[in-house]
C-alpha positions as a printed Julia matrix, in Angstrom:
154×3 Matrix{Float64}:
  10.01  53.3   42.25
   6.51  54.53  44.61
   7.52  54.14  48.07
   4.48  54.07  51.06
   5.28  55.82  54.31
   3.73  55.34  57.94
   4.22  55.8   61.54
   3.33  56.14  64.57
   3.78  58.91  67.25
   7.07  57.0   68.33
   8.51  56.49  64.53
   6.85  60.32  63.48
  10.21  61.98  63.78
  12.8   59.34  62.53
   9.58  59.21  59.67
  10.1   62.46  58.39
  14.28  62.17  58.41
  13.33  58.87  55.85
  10.59  61.34  53.79
  13.78  63.83  53.4
  16.12  61.22  52.32
  13.07  60.18  49.77
  12.71  62.87  48.33
  16.7   64.22  48.45
  17.44  61.04  46.26
  14.19  61.6   44.01
  12.54  58.8   44.93
   8.71  58.77  44.81
   6.15  58.39  48.21
   3.42  58.56  49.94
   3.25  59.54  53.56
   0.37  57.35  55.62
   1.09  59.2   58.78
   0.71  60.34  61.54
   1.49  64.0   60.98
   2.47  65.06  64.79
   3.55  62.93  67.88
   0.04  62.76  68.65
  -0.86  59.01  70.54
  -1.44  56.91  67.53
  -2.16  53.35  66.91
   0.08  51.86  64.92
  -1.92  48.47  63.74
  -4.25  51.34  61.53
  -1.31  53.12  60.07
   0.73  49.86  59.37
  -2.91  47.82  58.0
  -3.34  51.27  55.14
   0.16  51.07  53.86
   0.42  47.37  53.85
  -3.03  46.66  52.08
  -1.53  50.12  49.61
   1.63  47.63  49.05
  -0.29  44.39  48.27
  -3.08  46.35  46.2
  -0.15  47.16  43.55
  -0.81  50.84  44.17
   3.06  51.46  45.84
   5.87  49.36  45.16
   7.25  48.92  48.55
   6.38  50.31  52.48
   8.51  51.18  54.55
   7.23  51.64  58.89
   8.16  52.92  62.05
   7.22  52.86  64.99
   8.85  52.87  68.42
  11.14  49.49  68.19
   9.24  48.6   64.89
   8.1   45.55  65.59
   4.39  45.66  66.38
   4.39  47.46  62.62
   6.03  44.24  61.55
   3.63  41.89  63.32
  -0.12  44.43  62.12
   1.44  44.81  59.06
   2.26  41.11  58.07
  -1.18  39.76  58.65
  -2.44  40.98  55.41
  -2.16  38.61  52.69
   1.1   39.18  50.25
   2.94  41.17  52.39
   6.17  40.43  53.7
   7.44  42.91  56.07
  11.29  42.68  57.88
  11.93  44.48  60.86
  15.85  44.92  59.8
  18.01  47.44  62.53
  21.4   46.94  60.46
  22.71  46.48  56.37
  23.25  43.57  56.46
  19.94  42.29  57.82
  18.31  44.91  55.05
  20.06  43.4   52.49
  18.98  40.0   53.0
  14.96  40.57  53.42
  15.1   41.84  49.71
  17.52  39.07  48.61
  16.33  36.34  50.72
  11.92  37.33  51.8
  11.66  39.44  48.77
  10.53  41.59  51.64
   7.73  44.34  50.49
   7.92  46.33  53.95
  10.44  47.2   56.11
  10.06  48.19  59.6
  12.19  50.14  61.66
  12.33  51.2   65.24
  12.45  55.11  66.26
  13.39  54.84  69.93
  16.31  52.28  68.05
  18.64  54.08  65.48
  19.93  57.02  64.57
  18.97  59.05  61.35
  22.12  58.39  59.69
  21.32  54.62  60.15
  17.74  54.48  59.34
  18.3   56.32  55.84
  21.31  53.64  55.36
  19.52  51.27  56.12
  16.8   51.99  53.25
  19.24  52.67  51.05
  20.44  48.97  51.05
  16.72  47.65  50.99
  15.74  49.93  48.57
  18.51  49.22  46.46
  18.86  45.54  46.56
  16.98  42.83  44.58
  15.56  39.22  45.24
  18.44  36.64  44.46
  15.14  33.85  43.66
  17.06  30.55  43.27
  16.62  28.4   46.21
  15.26  31.62  47.56
  11.83  31.02  45.33
  11.4   27.46  46.44
  11.68  28.84  50.11
   9.0   31.93  49.43
   6.65  29.61  47.37
   6.46  27.67  50.59
   5.69  31.28  52.89
   3.13  31.61  50.25
   1.34  27.9   50.61
   1.58  29.09  54.99
  -0.53  32.16  54.37
  -3.07  29.91  51.88
  -3.7   27.97  54.42
  -4.24  29.68  57.33
  -4.83  32.7   55.97
  -8.39  33.27  54.27
  -7.01  31.32  51.05
  -5.18  34.93  50.52
  -8.29  36.5   49.58
  -9.32  39.79  52.06
 -12.33  38.67  53.91
């Protein structure tokens, strides 16, 4: 599994903790920045990670900003991306099992590094349940096709 990581300045420290956790657990990851706590604009990082996931260069992505909200909003503008903001284990599991989320968004000012790593582990180990959720996911894809460039990048 290949995981794309990204953060802005507010999520930098937590991203580094998550990166260390992934490496310790032998998960291949690519770091899309940032590399310091210098101010950075989260849409730039979210866009880069989301595009890499949508293009199949990475299996999934993890984005961290202060709250996770901005990263999730920005990433979800990329066709094919289903970014989910999660702050607990239940939503992390449901994001993958019910919504087949391919990007996890986290809040660096909201979560401890221990809880964040537990959320990451739960999300990475969960699997899409299919069945009734597949029908709902197809409806999401239909909405995306209708309102988002017919699913194609312009």
